[in-house]
DNA sequence: CAGTGGTCTAGACCACTGG
DNA sequence: CAGTGGTCTAGACCACTGT
């Protein structure tokens, strides 16, 4: 627990707590801080790095919220024993996800045009009745073999002239961010287990009735505005869905243990 | 934004920030604070409730981390426009999940005994070579129709005498907590899209080759110790997997925008 | 310009853990 | 008992937003 190894740059625009957190997470990644090990305490970090305890605390808390560590009152903060990997999913665009996997993403565009959306799209994107959307339908490939068929719907109002400005084989999320300042923040996703129709099987180059995932994903901006609705069909033999679930007792058992005592 | 409506009990063991957070989230739930509305600022909460700004801030931050609100520097904190529902998944036991859905959970026990585990179980639970596990295999039913077949593996070392102490149609998570003090904290889950084998189809009362989900789930205690490994097969026609994905730019684009400037 | 959230300080008291 | 994390205070400076 060589806190001293962390070097702070007080002139930097990077917050101190973030520099500390980066330093500690680097020591975890390098194995200098091993799983289960006691991390430096808040007071130790504060003293050795010359920051206030609240700043040290903020660094440790952000490590905890990222799953790299866990705290126990009266004992200390420990490095998590969890297999870390990049297992648990983030909201990534297809291109980003393929890069993370070390695969080469490619696309074949089936459609890219303005349409009048169906009811499911209107509801998911909170559209006005007559509002139009931009439809982008692509076969997505990883390492030259089809992985999924994806139909993306965007409110035309939020990205005017996208049809002219966007090269549909590229990264949509990057285009949205760079050309329209639209930052995707989170998404709700529904997955179903199903089997491929004849048409889908052809596009995915699998036998009819092969197992597939069907996804419906609604992505939101930071303020909750829906920005994208995607329906996609993934080959069951080429992908698995990995999730990390947490048990937030906040409003479940907590209400019957701690909270009841105070009448909160 | 009637902050005054929140009443604090300073004698309570419930932290002030938690009381404030509860009050605000109640106002959101009741519609008093509408989606998109500006929430009371940190300073306003601090002034009106007579707490420090850091405490007010902690309340607002926890609302943000729960997805009920979002903050914008220089503008304020706003109520999220996200459809809240209970959509996004927590780590729940089968019994808990059925209750949340308003269904009646039932189980048919197929096996409940000590076994020598296979390699996948040994690896998932970080077992020593000759260590034994308790296997609990059940058909899980919701409203009298089969929903899944579930095989749970627990390290026998961590819950001795479970075979005698546990009524295998009940809630395992509750038994682990109450009888052994083992609190499940999080889990990693892998889902595959597949089709039912003949034997599975029989147990699930579906046709052979019907679409199913195959799950493998490893649950962990707070300290990262694996406590449970579950393989389950869910009927594709009776369940969907709902997830909420977030985009944590922390180590992605942030490094090319903010962080680079300071040489962090 | 005034108001906002983001960061930071230097203290404080508490409940809890371990020896 | 000393050390830990959990909570809380009363200030501070900053960058950013709107007008």
XYZ file of C-alpha atoms (C1' of nucleotides) in Angstrom:
566
model
C 0.000 0.000 0.000
C 2.566 2.510 -1.141
C 0.406 5.585 -1.221
C 3.555 7.528 -1.813
C 3.746 6.051 -5.296
C 0.809 8.232 -6.296
C 1.992 11.604 -7.537
C -0.395 14.531 -7.563
C -0.308 17.429 -9.975
C -1.984 20.283 -8.188
C -1.804 22.540 -11.238
C -3.773 20.056 -13.310
C -7.394 20.584 -14.272
C -7.883 16.936 -13.308
C -9.513 16.821 -9.875
C -7.311 15.577 -7.040
C -9.723 12.843 -6.039
C -9.656 11.591 -9.617
C -5.862 11.547 -9.737
C -5.812 9.582 -6.497
C -8.430 7.158 -7.726
C -6.483 6.615 -10.936
C -3.292 5.986 -9.018
C -4.930 3.443 -6.738
C -6.754 1.677 -9.533
C -3.457 1.458 -11.400
C -1.898 -0.238 -8.350
C -4.803 -2.687 -8.291
C -4.494 -3.425 -11.982
C -0.741 -3.929 -11.735
C -1.157 -6.347 -8.834
C 0.688 -4.108 -6.403
C -2.552 -4.081 -4.433
C -3.801 -7.649 -4.471
C -7.416 -8.846 -4.245
C -8.530 -8.875 -0.631
C -5.710 -6.563 0.469
C -6.323 -3.680 2.819
C -6.158 -0.404 0.991
C -4.631 2.700 2.541
C -7.114 4.314 4.890
C -8.712 7.668 4.286
C -6.543 9.290 6.906
C -3.381 7.726 5.542
C -4.074 8.971 2.024
C -4.966 12.386 3.367
C -1.788 12.624 5.431
C 0.629 11.255 2.882
C -0.706 13.132 -0.117
C -1.494 16.301 1.753
C -5.171 16.407 0.871
C -8.181 16.640 3.136
C -9.843 13.496 4.346
C -12.977 14.241 2.307
C -10.942 14.259 -0.880
C -9.246 10.975 -0.004
C -12.666 9.595 0.835
C -14.095 10.649 -2.505
C -11.319 8.756 -4.278
C -11.997 5.571 -2.301
C -15.753 5.879 -2.754
C -15.421 6.107 -6.497
C -13.297 2.959 -6.451
C -16.084 1.249 -4.515
C -18.781 2.400 -6.913
C -16.710 1.038 -9.784
C -16.583 -2.340 -8.049
C -12.812 -2.327 -7.542
C -13.033 -2.112 -3.756
C -15.433 -2.344 -0.853
C -15.562 -0.633 2.507
C -16.329 -1.953 5.970
C -17.066 0.420 8.795
C -14.511 0.035 11.523
C -12.268 -2.235 9.439
C -11.132 -0.427 6.348
C -11.355 -0.458 2.592
C -10.311 -3.607 0.756
C -9.513 -4.532 -2.814
C -12.402 -6.523 -4.256
C -11.880 -10.237 -4.819
C -14.179 -10.072 -7.790
C -12.917 -11.239 -11.126
C -12.784 -7.834 -12.694
C -12.346 -8.255 -16.416
C -14.438 -5.995 -18.540
C -17.259 -8.326 -17.939
C -20.092 -6.135 -16.967
C -21.655 -4.291 -19.749
C -21.602 -0.679 -20.566
C -23.756 1.029 -23.078
C -21.592 0.704 -26.151
C -22.286 1.219 -29.784
C -21.708 -1.751 -32.014
C -18.459 -0.299 -33.302
C -17.176 0.298 -29.787
C -18.189 -3.154 -28.643
C -16.373 -4.817 -31.509
C -13.221 -2.828 -30.808
C -13.362 -3.893 -27.171
C -13.569 -7.492 -28.335
C -10.703 -6.968 -30.700
C -12.887 -7.661 -33.711
C -13.159 -5.769 -36.929
C -16.624 -4.203 -37.240
C -18.214 -3.928 -40.672
C -21.674 -3.091 -41.873
C -23.876 -3.686 -44.865
C -26.535 -1.003 -45.168
C -29.981 -2.316 -46.038
C -31.865 0.957 -45.641
C -31.156 4.545 -44.692
C -34.098 6.906 -45.121
C -36.848 8.892 -43.472
C -40.017 7.011 -42.610
C -43.249 7.354 -40.688
C -42.669 5.150 -37.663
C -44.844 2.409 -36.252
C -46.541 2.599 -32.894
C -43.776 0.923 -30.926
C -41.253 3.464 -32.206
C -43.564 6.413 -31.517
C -44.021 5.248 -27.955
C -40.380 4.457 -27.295
C -39.131 7.782 -28.649
C -42.001 9.870 -27.207
C -42.808 11.232 -30.673
C -45.620 13.487 -31.734
C -48.189 11.715 -33.906
C -47.002 12.801 -37.368
C -43.317 13.067 -36.546
C -40.837 11.357 -38.816
C -37.851 9.226 -37.908
C -34.674 8.263 -39.663
C -34.390 4.532 -40.174
C -31.015 2.887 -40.521
C -31.111 -0.829 -41.118
C -27.831 -2.675 -41.252
C -26.366 -6.142 -41.206
C -23.525 -5.916 -38.724
C -20.501 -8.096 -39.185
C -17.603 -9.051 -36.998
C -14.552 -10.467 -38.705
C -16.439 -10.842 -41.963
C -19.279 -13.011 -40.641
C -22.768 -11.641 -39.875
C -23.499 -11.087 -36.208
C -26.797 -9.252 -36.191
C -29.429 -7.349 -38.112
C -30.089 -3.978 -36.590
C -32.812 -1.405 -37.237
C -32.069 1.967 -35.673
C -34.693 4.716 -35.387
C -33.786 8.331 -34.614
C -36.133 11.296 -34.238
C -35.535 13.300 -37.428
C -36.147 16.495 -35.464
C -33.024 15.936 -33.346
C -30.610 15.185 -36.145
C -31.702 17.090 -39.269
C -29.799 16.334 -42.456
C -28.309 13.187 -40.962
C -29.124 11.476 -44.249
C -26.675 13.801 -45.962
C -24.127 14.161 -43.175
C -23.621 10.578 -42.039
C -21.767 7.809 -43.739
C -23.980 4.886 -42.668
C -21.230 2.339 -42.349
C -19.503 4.444 -39.651
C -20.101 4.955 -35.963
C -23.480 6.499 -35.305
C -22.758 7.491 -31.711
C -19.692 9.404 -32.756
C -21.620 11.221 -35.462
C -24.385 12.142 -33.041
C -21.870 13.494 -30.574
C -19.635 15.339 -33.003
C -22.189 16.727 -35.438
C -25.166 17.349 -33.174
C -23.743 17.463 -29.670
C -26.014 14.575 -28.671
C -24.356 12.505 -25.937
C -25.959 9.135 -25.324
C -26.068 8.550 -21.588
C -27.984 5.378 -20.849
C -30.368 2.869 -22.365
C -33.050 0.433 -21.408
C -32.846 -2.878 -23.146
C -35.240 -5.792 -23.428
C -33.940 -9.141 -24.628
C -35.970 -12.127 -25.764
C -34.877 -15.627 -26.683
C -36.318 -16.568 -30.032
C -35.631 -18.339 -33.320
C -34.732 -16.840 -36.680
C -37.332 -16.343 -39.366
C -36.520 -17.385 -42.903
C -35.588 -13.844 -43.946
C -33.468 -13.255 -40.856
C -31.724 -16.576 -41.254
C -30.723 -15.608 -44.771
C -29.240 -12.289 -43.681
C -27.426 -13.871 -40.730
C -26.304 -16.879 -42.793
C -27.678 -19.434 -40.370
C -30.274 -22.154 -40.728
C -33.912 -21.200 -40.314
C -35.150 -21.521 -36.705
C -31.665 -21.130 -35.304
C -31.657 -19.593 -31.815
C -31.349 -15.804 -31.720
C -31.592 -12.941 -29.304
C -34.118 -10.222 -30.066
C -33.213 -6.920 -28.509
C -35.205 -3.739 -28.190
C -33.149 -0.887 -26.928
C -34.129 2.685 -26.151
C -31.230 5.047 -25.579
C -31.529 8.347 -23.745
C -29.636 11.587 -23.497
C -28.426 12.799 -20.147
C -31.718 14.589 -19.510
C -33.874 11.564 -20.248
C -34.822 12.556 -23.791
C -35.078 9.384 -25.929
C -32.630 9.618 -28.802
C -32.577 6.148 -30.336
C -34.740 3.069 -30.592
C -33.125 -0.081 -31.914
C -34.539 -3.460 -32.772
C -31.910 -6.056 -33.408
C -31.594 -9.788 -33.976
C -28.324 -11.414 -32.894
C -27.099 -14.866 -33.801
C -27.317 -17.019 -30.696
C -24.173 -18.931 -31.598
C -22.014 -15.843 -31.832
C -22.916 -13.856 -28.756
C -23.659 -14.042 -25.082
C -25.092 -11.345 -22.892
C -22.994 -10.603 -19.843
C -24.465 -8.582 -17.009
C -23.503 -7.559 -13.540
C -26.399 -7.376 -11.147
C -26.252 -5.632 -7.823
C -28.465 -6.023 -4.843
C -29.462 -2.580 -3.698
C -31.177 -3.186 -0.437
C -31.913 0.553 -0.251
C -35.657 0.275 -0.371
C -35.994 -3.402 0.367
C -34.587 -4.854 3.582
C -33.127 -1.548 4.716
C -36.584 -0.253 5.459
C -37.115 -3.037 7.931
C -33.782 -2.767 9.673
C -32.142 0.625 9.934
C -34.801 2.959 8.777
C -37.642 1.832 10.931
C -35.814 2.741 14.090
C -35.777 6.434 13.281
C -39.227 6.704 11.788
C -37.764 8.019 8.523
C -40.115 22.596 -5.273
C -41.429 22.934 -1.776
C -38.319 21.990 0.117
C -40.146 23.033 3.228
C -42.355 20.003 2.856
C -39.434 17.810 3.871
C -39.294 17.401 7.621
C -36.050 16.363 9.263
C -35.692 14.385 12.461
C -32.325 15.293 13.863
C -32.632 12.769 16.683
C -33.084 9.911 14.248
C -30.367 7.378 13.500
C -31.305 7.865 9.857
C -28.711 10.148 8.242
C -29.897 13.623 7.320
C -28.888 13.254 3.693
C -30.936 10.077 3.515
C -34.001 11.751 5.006
C -33.682 14.575 2.493
C -33.222 12.160 -0.376
C -36.306 10.213 0.713
C -38.360 13.387 0.943
C -37.348 14.522 -2.515
C -37.833 11.129 -4.098
C -41.290 11.003 -2.511
C -42.105 14.349 -4.150
C -40.928 12.954 -7.472
C -43.000 9.829 -7.081
C -46.112 11.790 -6.105
C -45.747 14.058 -9.133
C -45.174 17.154 -7.034
C -41.818 17.374 -8.773
C -42.526 16.609 -12.424
C -40.144 15.079 -14.968
C -37.851 17.755 -16.346
C -38.557 20.125 -13.458
C -35.781 22.042 -11.760
C -35.107 20.630 -8.338
C -34.244 22.838 -5.392
C -30.603 23.819 -5.550
C -27.996 22.636 -3.081
C -27.897 26.036 -1.443
C -31.664 26.272 -1.207
C -31.934 22.891 0.493
C -29.083 23.804 2.813
C -30.668 27.128 3.769
C -34.252 25.923 4.171
C -33.479 22.744 6.050
C -30.626 24.153 8.053
C -28.027 21.655 6.904
C -24.642 22.232 5.339
C -24.338 22.399 1.605
C -22.324 19.162 1.511
C -25.197 17.324 3.142
C -27.731 18.749 0.700
C -25.344 17.825 -2.080
C -25.062 14.251 -0.874
C -28.839 13.920 -1.001
C -29.011 15.214 -4.563
C -26.094 13.066 -5.681
C -27.730 9.919 -4.405
C -30.874 10.824 -6.340
C -28.706 11.155 -9.444
C -26.986 7.844 -8.891
C -30.407 6.221 -8.562
C -31.388 7.667 -11.921
C -34.155 9.872 -10.537
C -32.375 13.122 -11.387
C -29.432 14.560 -13.269
C -27.199 17.545 -12.664
C -25.844 20.176 -15.012
C -23.034 22.438 -13.950
C -24.139 26.012 -13.936
C -27.815 25.139 -14.519
C -29.071 23.029 -11.692
C -30.401 19.584 -10.853
C -33.432 18.334 -12.757
C -35.920 15.527 -12.363
C -35.132 12.809 -14.903
C -37.503 12.398 -17.815
C -36.754 8.693 -17.853
C -39.603 6.260 -17.606
C -38.763 5.044 -14.158
C -40.775 1.912 -13.528
C -38.926 -0.894 -11.830
C -37.548 -1.764 -15.174
C -33.909 -2.138 -14.578
C -32.895 -5.265 -12.899
C -31.603 -5.895 -9.470
C -30.085 -9.054 -8.202
C -33.161 -10.825 -6.918
C -33.785 -14.374 -5.908
C -36.472 -16.189 -7.814
C -38.908 -15.821 -4.941
C -38.297 -12.089 -4.721
C -38.600 -11.637 -8.451
C -41.933 -13.405 -8.535
C -43.268 -11.296 -5.713
C -42.196 -8.140 -7.553
C -44.133 -9.375 -10.570
C -47.116 -10.186 -8.437
C -46.873 -13.880 -9.211
C -47.065 -16.827 -6.884
C -43.707 -18.625 -6.766
C -43.650 -22.395 -6.362
C -40.963 -25.020 -6.713
C -40.645 -28.699 -7.435
C -37.423 -30.093 -6.032
C -35.594 -32.467 -8.351
C -32.442 -32.858 -6.278
C -31.005 -31.599 -3.013
C -27.756 -33.232 -2.001
C -23.993 -32.946 -1.678
C -21.971 -33.658 -4.786
C -18.472 -33.417 -6.204
C -18.758 -30.533 -8.637
C -17.727 -30.320 -12.263
C -14.969 -28.100 -13.526
C -17.180 -25.139 -14.376
C -18.528 -25.071 -10.826
C -15.067 -25.404 -9.268
C -13.842 -22.484 -11.309
C -16.858 -20.260 -10.727
C -16.873 -20.807 -6.968
C -13.075 -20.750 -6.579
C -13.149 -24.165 -4.883
C -10.287 -26.302 -3.742
C -9.879 -29.463 -5.843
C -11.681 -31.971 -3.600
C -14.190 -29.583 -2.100
C -17.848 -30.541 -2.127
C -20.854 -28.435 -3.058
C -24.522 -28.596 -2.255
C -26.656 -29.035 -5.333
C -30.238 -27.864 -5.382
C -32.101 -28.555 -8.599
C -35.606 -27.251 -8.905
C -38.345 -26.631 -11.439
C -39.531 -23.118 -10.692
C -43.140 -22.245 -11.319
C -45.018 -18.986 -11.540
C -48.771 -19.158 -11.217
C -48.700 -22.948 -11.547
C -46.902 -23.106 -14.897
C -43.209 -23.966 -15.232
C -40.929 -21.004 -15.857
C -37.459 -22.449 -15.524
C -35.232 -25.298 -14.429
C -32.571 -24.142 -12.042
C -29.476 -25.865 -10.676
C -27.915 -24.049 -7.741
C -24.452 -24.877 -6.399
C -23.230 -23.678 -2.997
C -19.834 -24.319 -1.384
C -20.650 -26.841 1.375
C -17.937 -25.269 3.522
C -19.855 -21.982 3.780
C -23.223 -23.408 4.723
C -22.713 -26.622 6.695
C -25.825 -28.628 7.505
C -27.844 -26.714 4.941
C -29.264 -30.048 3.850
C -30.858 -30.402 7.281
C -31.635 -26.759 7.961
C -33.230 -25.622 4.732
C -36.645 -26.395 3.373
C -35.782 -26.533 -0.342
C -39.033 -25.056 -1.590
C -38.401 -21.822 0.332
C -36.252 -18.779 -0.295
C -32.579 -19.678 -0.376
C -31.312 -16.113 -0.074
C -33.296 -15.591 3.083
C -31.975 -18.825 4.581
C -28.397 -17.901 3.749
C -28.833 -14.508 5.374
C -30.725 -15.615 8.457
C -28.990 -18.896 9.235
C -25.444 -18.218 8.092
C -25.169 -14.428 7.931
C -24.288 -14.659 4.258
C -25.456 -11.538 2.445
C -25.480 -11.818 -1.316
C -24.200 -8.569 -2.740
C -23.839 -8.878 -6.489
C -23.683 -11.370 -9.315
C -22.270 -11.813 -12.758
C -24.611 -13.369 -15.225
C -24.121 -14.781 -18.695
C -27.149 -15.364 -20.883
C -27.333 -17.388 -24.073
C -30.146 -17.809 -26.556
C -30.761 -21.479 -27.190
C -33.385 -24.153 -27.763
C -34.744 -26.695 -25.310
C -33.473 -30.259 -25.260
C -35.974 -33.070 -25.079
C -35.537 -33.462 -21.317
C -35.748 -29.750 -20.660
C -38.810 -29.396 -22.837
C -40.538 -32.058 -20.788
C -39.807 -30.325 -17.497
C -40.809 -26.923 -18.849
C -43.883 -28.321 -20.625
C -42.997 -26.874 -23.989
C -42.285 -28.453 -27.358
C -38.792 -29.677 -28.032
C -36.531 -27.033 -29.618
C -38.600 -24.184 -28.220
C -36.555 -21.025 -27.652
C -35.036 -20.719 -24.181
C -32.592 -18.592 -22.274
C -29.635 -20.327 -20.683
C -28.238 -18.442 -17.740
C -25.071 -18.955 -15.766
C -24.928 -16.806 -12.713
C -22.213 -16.454 -10.096
C -23.244 -14.553 -6.982
C -20.785 -12.935 -4.585
C -20.702 -11.744 -1.023
C -19.792 -8.177 -0.248
C -16.102 -9.056 -0.106
C -16.072 -10.789 -3.473
C -16.228 -14.365 -2.139
C -18.321 -16.480 -4.567
C -21.287 -17.925 -2.736
C -23.525 -19.367 -5.431
C -23.286 -20.669 -8.968
C -26.532 -21.229 -10.831
C -27.256 -22.744 -14.200
C -30.814 -22.191 -15.337
C -32.984 -22.662 -18.395
C -35.901 -20.255 -18.816
C -38.819 -20.614 -21.194
C -38.419 -18.007 -23.922
C -42.145 -17.444 -24.167
C -42.552 -16.580 -20.514
C -39.731 -14.195 -19.814
C -37.766 -11.249 -21.126
C -34.548 -9.877 -19.764
C -34.700 -6.184 -18.990
C -31.497 -4.259 -18.411
C -30.446 -0.710 -17.931
C -27.096 0.116 -19.455
C -25.114 3.211 -18.631
C -22.347 4.824 -20.535
C -19.500 5.540 -18.181
C -17.146 7.627 -20.208
C -14.725 7.595 -17.269
C -11.910 5.793 -19.023
C -13.082 6.197 -22.563
C -13.644 9.588 -24.150
C -12.838 11.418 -20.945
C -9.192 10.592 -21.423
C -9.169 12.387 -24.742
C -11.053 15.462 -23.634
C -10.698 16.584 -20.056
C -7.922 14.461 -18.745
C -5.374 15.014 -21.427
C -5.182 18.713 -20.732
C -3.716 18.218 -17.321
C -1.397 15.387 -18.143
C -3.152 13.118 -15.603
C -23.983 39.649 -13.463
C -25.953 36.327 -9.894
C -26.811 31.578 -9.393
C -25.454 26.865 -10.127
C -22.920 22.535 -9.391
C -17.789 20.652 -8.914
C -14.078 20.548 -5.979
C -11.535 21.186 -1.706
C -10.261 22.282 3.192
C -9.801 21.514 8.233
C -11.895 20.529 11.488
C -15.736 17.503 14.357
C -18.527 13.551 16.596
C -20.164 8.967 16.050
C -20.510 3.685 15.734
C -18.064 0.091 14.782
C -13.965 -3.162 14.616
C -9.995 -5.253 16.338
C -6.599 -6.435 19.772
C -8.003 1.074 23.480
C -6.606 3.135 18.863
C -7.969 2.989 14.204
C -11.567 2.803 10.804
C -15.292 4.458 7.834
C -20.003 7.247 8.072
C -21.788 11.578 8.718
C -21.768 16.551 9.228
C -20.307 21.514 9.438
C -19.006 26.201 7.650
C -16.511 28.038 5.115
C -13.783 28.612 0.206
C -12.566 29.084 -4.974
C -13.682 27.684 -9.513
C -16.050 27.034 -14.220
C -20.041 27.231 -16.134
C -24.886 28.886 -17.228
C -28.361 32.097 -17.952
C -29.752 37.089 -18.543
